[in-house]
Coordinates of C-alpha atoms in Angstrom, one line a residue:
M1 CA 61.4 -127.6 80.6
S2 CA 63.1 -130.4 82.6
A3 CA 64.1 -131.2 86.2
D4 CA 67.6 -130.1 85.3
Y5 CA 66.4 -126.8 83.8
P6 CA 63.0 -125.8 85.1
R7 CA 62.3 -123.0 82.8
D8 CA 60.0 -122.9 79.8
L9 CA 61.5 -120.8 77.0
I10 CA 59.2 -122.2 74.4
G11 CA 55.6 -121.8 75.6
Y12 CA 53.1 -121.9 72.7
G13 CA 55.9 -121.3 70.2
N14 CA 54.6 -120.4 66.7
N15 CA 51.3 -122.1 67.3
P16 CA 49.3 -120.2 70.0
P17 CA 45.8 -121.4 70.5
H18 CA 42.9 -119.3 69.3
P19 CA 41.3 -118.1 72.6
R20 CA 37.8 -117.8 71.2
W21 CA 37.1 -114.7 73.3
P22 CA 33.5 -113.8 73.8
G23 CA 31.8 -111.8 71.1
N24 CA 34.5 -112.8 68.6
A25 CA 36.7 -110.2 70.1
R26 CA 40.1 -109.6 68.6
I27 CA 41.6 -108.6 72.0
A28 CA 40.9 -109.1 75.7
L29 CA 41.6 -105.9 77.5
S30 CA 42.3 -106.3 81.2
F31 CA 42.8 -103.2 83.4
V32 CA 44.3 -103.9 86.8
L33 CA 44.3 -101.4 89.6
N34 CA 46.8 -102.2 92.4
Y35 CA 45.5 -101.1 95.8
E36 CA 48.6 -101.1 98.0
E37 CA 48.5 -98.0 100.1
G38 CA 48.8 -98.9 103.8
G39 CA 50.5 -102.3 103.2
E40 CA 53.9 -101.0 102.2
R41 CA 57.0 -101.0 104.3
N42 CA 56.7 -98.8 107.4
I43 CA 58.0 -99.1 111.0
L44 CA 54.3 -98.7 112.0
H45 CA 53.8 -102.0 110.3
G46 CA 56.6 -103.7 112.2
D47 CA 59.2 -103.2 109.5
K48 CA 62.8 -102.1 110.1
E49 CA 62.7 -99.4 107.4
S50 CA 60.6 -97.1 105.4
E51 CA 59.2 -97.7 101.9
A52 CA 61.3 -96.5 98.9
F53 CA 59.7 -98.1 95.9
L54 CA 57.2 -96.9 93.3
S55 CA 56.6 -93.2 94.2
E56 CA 57.4 -89.7 92.9
M57 CA 60.6 -89.9 94.9
V58 CA 62.4 -92.0 92.4
A59 CA 65.7 -91.9 94.1
A60 CA 64.5 -92.5 97.6
Q61 CA 66.4 -94.8 100.0
P62 CA 64.8 -96.7 102.9
L63 CA 65.2 -95.0 106.2
Q64 CA 66.4 -97.5 108.8
G65 CA 64.2 -97.4 112.0
Q66 CA 62.5 -94.2 110.9
R67 CA 59.3 -93.0 109.2
N68 CA 59.6 -91.2 105.8
M69 CA 56.8 -88.7 106.1
S70 CA 57.0 -87.5 102.5
M71 CA 56.9 -91.1 101.2
E72 CA 53.9 -91.9 103.4
S73 CA 52.0 -88.9 102.1
L74 CA 52.7 -89.9 98.5
Y75 CA 51.1 -93.2 99.3
E76 CA 48.2 -91.6 101.1
Y77 CA 47.3 -89.6 98.0
G78 CA 46.4 -92.9 96.4
S79 CA 44.0 -94.0 99.1
R80 CA 42.6 -90.6 99.9
A81 CA 42.2 -89.0 96.4
G82 CA 43.5 -91.1 93.5
V83 CA 41.4 -94.2 93.9
W84 CA 38.2 -92.3 93.9
R85 CA 39.1 -90.4 90.7
I86 CA 40.1 -93.7 89.0
L87 CA 36.8 -95.5 90.1
K88 CA 34.8 -92.5 88.7
L89 CA 36.6 -92.8 85.3
F90 CA 35.9 -96.5 85.0
R91 CA 32.3 -96.0 86.1
Q92 CA 31.9 -93.4 83.4
F93 CA 33.0 -95.9 80.7
D94 CA 31.3 -98.9 82.3
I95 CA 34.6 -101.0 82.3
P96 CA 35.2 -103.6 85.0
L97 CA 38.5 -103.7 86.8
T98 CA 40.5 -106.4 88.5
I99 CA 41.8 -105.0 91.8
F100 CA 45.1 -106.4 93.0
A101 CA 44.3 -105.7 96.7
V102 CA 46.9 -105.9 99.5
A103 CA 45.0 -107.3 102.5
M104 CA 46.7 -105.0 105.1
A105 CA 45.8 -102.0 102.9
A106 CA 42.3 -103.2 102.6
Q107 CA 42.0 -103.5 106.3
R108 CA 42.9 -99.8 106.7
H109 CA 40.3 -98.7 104.2
P110 CA 37.5 -101.3 103.9
E111 CA 35.1 -98.7 102.6
V112 CA 36.9 -98.4 99.3
I113 CA 37.1 -102.2 98.8
R114 CA 33.3 -102.5 99.4
A115 CA 32.8 -99.7 96.9
M116 CA 34.8 -101.6 94.3
V117 CA 32.8 -104.7 94.9
A118 CA 29.5 -102.8 94.6
E119 CA 30.6 -101.5 91.2
G120 CA 31.3 -105.0 89.9
H121 CA 35.1 -105.0 90.1
E122 CA 37.0 -108.1 91.0
I123 CA 39.0 -108.3 94.2
C124 CA 42.2 -110.4 93.5
S125 CA 44.6 -111.0 96.4
H126 CA 47.8 -109.1 96.2
G127 CA 49.1 -110.8 99.3
Y128 CA 48.9 -109.7 102.9
R129 CA 51.8 -107.2 102.6
W130 CA 53.2 -105.2 99.8
I131 CA 56.8 -106.3 100.4
D132 CA 59.5 -108.5 98.8
Y133 CA 58.9 -112.1 99.6
Q134 CA 62.2 -113.4 98.0
N135 CA 63.9 -114.2 101.3
M136 CA 60.8 -115.0 103.5
D137 CA 60.6 -118.4 105.0
E138 CA 57.9 -120.7 103.7
T139 CA 56.0 -121.0 107.0
Q140 CA 55.6 -117.2 107.3
E141 CA 54.7 -116.8 103.6
R142 CA 52.0 -119.5 104.0
E143 CA 50.6 -117.7 107.0
H144 CA 50.6 -114.4 105.1
M145 CA 48.6 -116.1 102.3
R146 CA 46.1 -117.4 104.8
Q147 CA 45.7 -114.0 106.4
A148 CA 45.2 -112.3 103.0
I149 CA 42.5 -114.7 102.0
Q150 CA 40.7 -114.4 105.3
I151 CA 40.8 -110.5 105.4
L152 CA 39.8 -110.0 101.8
T153 CA 36.9 -112.5 102.1
E154 CA 35.6 -110.8 105.3
I155 CA 35.8 -107.3 103.8
S156 CA 34.5 -108.0 100.3
G157 CA 32.1 -110.8 101.1
E158 CA 33.7 -113.1 98.5
R159 CA 36.8 -115.3 98.6
P160 CA 39.5 -114.0 96.2
L161 CA 39.9 -116.4 93.2
G162 CA 43.0 -114.8 91.8
W163 CA 46.5 -114.2 93.3
Y164 CA 49.4 -111.8 92.5
T165 CA 52.3 -111.4 94.9
G166 CA 54.5 -109.3 92.6
R167 CA 57.8 -109.6 94.3
T168 CA 57.6 -113.3 94.7
G169 CA 59.9 -115.8 96.4
P170 CA 61.0 -119.3 95.4
N171 CA 58.0 -120.9 97.2
T172 CA 55.2 -118.5 96.1
R173 CA 53.8 -120.3 93.0
R174 CA 53.9 -123.7 94.9
L175 CA 52.1 -122.3 97.9
V176 CA 49.4 -120.8 95.8
M177 CA 48.8 -124.1 94.1
E178 CA 48.9 -126.0 97.4
E179 CA 46.3 -123.6 98.9
G180 CA 44.0 -125.0 96.3
G181 CA 41.3 -122.3 96.1
F182 CA 42.5 -120.1 93.3
L183 CA 41.3 -120.2 89.7
Y184 CA 44.5 -118.5 88.6
D185 CA 47.6 -116.5 89.5
C186 CA 49.3 -113.7 87.7
D187 CA 52.9 -113.9 88.9
T188 CA 54.5 -114.1 85.5
Y189 CA 55.1 -111.7 82.6
D190 CA 56.0 -114.4 79.9
D191 CA 53.1 -114.5 77.5
D192 CA 50.2 -112.8 75.8
L193 CA 47.8 -115.6 76.6
P194 CA 46.9 -117.7 79.7
Y195 CA 48.5 -121.1 80.1
W196 CA 48.4 -124.1 82.3
E197 CA 51.2 -124.6 84.9
P198 CA 52.5 -128.1 84.5
N199 CA 54.5 -128.4 87.7
N200 CA 51.7 -128.5 90.2
P201 CA 52.6 -130.7 93.2
T202 CA 48.9 -131.3 94.0
G203 CA 48.3 -132.9 90.6
K204 CA 45.5 -130.5 89.8
P205 CA 45.5 -128.0 86.9
H206 CA 46.6 -124.5 87.7
L207 CA 46.0 -121.6 85.4
V208 CA 48.5 -118.7 84.9
I209 CA 47.3 -115.4 83.5
P210 CA 50.5 -113.3 82.8
Y211 CA 50.6 -109.7 84.0
T212 CA 52.7 -106.8 82.7
L213 CA 55.5 -104.5 83.7
D214 CA 55.7 -102.6 80.4
T215 CA 52.1 -101.3 79.8
N216 CA 52.1 -100.2 83.5
D217 CA 52.0 -96.8 85.1
M218 CA 54.9 -97.9 87.4
R219 CA 57.2 -96.8 84.6
F220 CA 56.4 -93.2 85.5
T221 CA 58.7 -93.8 88.5
Q222 CA 61.6 -95.6 86.8
V223 CA 64.6 -94.6 84.7
Q224 CA 63.8 -95.0 80.9
G225 CA 60.1 -94.9 81.9
F226 CA 57.3 -92.4 81.0
N227 CA 58.1 -88.7 81.5
N228 CA 54.7 -87.4 80.6
S229 CA 51.2 -88.5 79.9
E230 CA 51.5 -88.4 76.1
Q231 CA 54.3 -91.1 76.3
F232 CA 52.0 -93.3 78.4
F233 CA 49.1 -92.9 76.0
Q234 CA 51.2 -93.5 72.9
Y235 CA 52.8 -96.7 74.4
L236 CA 49.4 -98.1 75.4
K237 CA 48.0 -97.2 72.0
D238 CA 50.9 -98.9 70.1
A239 CA 50.5 -102.0 72.2
F240 CA 46.8 -102.1 71.5
D241 CA 47.2 -101.5 67.8
V242 CA 49.7 -104.3 67.3
L243 CA 47.6 -106.8 69.3
Y244 CA 44.4 -105.8 67.7
A245 CA 45.9 -106.3 64.2
E246 CA 47.2 -109.7 65.3
G247 CA 43.7 -110.5 66.6
E248 CA 42.3 -110.8 63.1
D249 CA 43.5 -114.4 63.1
A250 CA 45.4 -114.8 66.5
P251 CA 43.7 -112.9 69.3
K252 CA 45.7 -112.1 72.4
M253 CA 45.3 -110.4 75.8
L254 CA 46.5 -106.9 76.8
S255 CA 47.0 -106.2 80.5
I256 CA 47.4 -102.6 81.8
G257 CA 48.7 -102.1 85.3
L258 CA 47.7 -99.1 87.3
H259 CA 48.4 -97.8 90.8
C260 CA 46.2 -95.4 92.8
R261 CA 49.0 -93.1 93.8
L262 CA 50.4 -92.9 90.3
I263 CA 47.6 -93.0 87.6
G264 CA 45.3 -91.2 90.2
R265 CA 47.3 -88.0 89.6
P266 CA 45.2 -85.7 87.2
A267 CA 47.7 -85.4 84.4
R268 CA 48.3 -89.1 84.2
L269 CA 44.6 -89.9 84.4
A270 CA 44.1 -87.7 81.4
A271 CA 46.3 -90.1 79.3
L272 CA 44.4 -93.1 80.6
K273 CA 41.1 -91.5 79.6
R274 CA 42.3 -90.8 76.1
F275 CA 43.4 -94.4 75.8
I276 CA 40.1 -95.7 77.0
E277 CA 38.3 -93.5 74.5
Y278 CA 40.6 -94.8 71.8
A279 CA 40.0 -98.5 72.7
K280 CA 36.3 -97.9 73.0
G281 CA 36.3 -96.7 69.4
H282 CA 37.0 -100.3 68.3
E283 CA 34.2 -102.9 68.1
Q284 CA 35.9 -106.2 68.7
V285 CA 37.3 -105.5 72.2
W286 CA 36.4 -107.6 75.3
F287 CA 36.8 -105.3 78.3
T288 CA 37.1 -107.9 81.1
R289 CA 38.2 -108.9 84.6
R290 CA 40.9 -111.5 85.0
V291 CA 38.6 -113.9 86.8
D292 CA 36.4 -113.8 83.7
I293 CA 39.4 -114.6 81.5
A294 CA 40.1 -117.5 83.9
R295 CA 36.6 -118.9 83.8
H296 CA 36.6 -118.6 80.0
W297 CA 39.9 -120.4 79.7
H298 CA 38.8 -123.2 82.1
T299 CA 35.8 -123.7 79.8
E300 CA 37.3 -123.2 76.4
H301 CA 40.8 -124.6 76.9
P302 CA 40.5 -127.1 79.8
F303 CA 43.7 -128.7 81.0
T304 CA 44.6 -131.9 79.1
G305 CA 47.7 -132.8 81.0
K306 CA 50.1 -131.0 78.7
A307 CA 52.3 -128.0 79.8
E308 CA 50.7 -125.7 77.2
Q309 CA 47.6 -126.2 75.1

């Protein structure tokens, strides 16, 4: 990485650090539930068009200046029915979740956010809106960040310590670091372990915990994605098996991305349940929240001034 080419294509290379997960775990398993319903594009939210992304209507196009009632109802399934089915499943297996919570969505259904907190799940900020920030000006994005922190703090009773925008802009990472109150962010997909971001304008260490777009139920809505629950289960199982085997001498992290309106459908939840049962059948697994991974890394692998360590 250099000023002329600000990308890191090397990372840890062939010498990743041993994470020293709690309990001598061979794998840290992080389930992430995205709570977005009510924060997506909609003319009711002041947008110029309707939502068209990540739903059963895989070929949908935005409707300019109009509501898409079918799309809205697909999202509403997540907040009305899907989320409660998912929370029940994780309660049954006593597994903590990290919730990527969109603040506007949380405002429209504070009861479910409080229920998540009561069950010990982490509320991580997923921004103020569930929109693409690529072309948003810096001032507005900074204001959205401020609003998200304030809203989620008021509803949950705790300030969010993690951040994930998803569809980031060129200023997102810098704004997160400048805000200064986050233990970590997840806006990359580039590693199987956390790492320290070297380019922090504040001069303070900033931890990145990479997320995932492959072990993610979003692929039910995409070309070359999952067509049935068995494909989803098998893909998660294969990822787990490879990383668990590697974990004998080089433990890693496995993130699994979930969405209320997608995995909350009964057939898909059945696959998730099978995978959880499979993972629970292994002894050296750390089922954990991302904030706990962050705290562990801050303690076990503190920043030393190098890009990676």
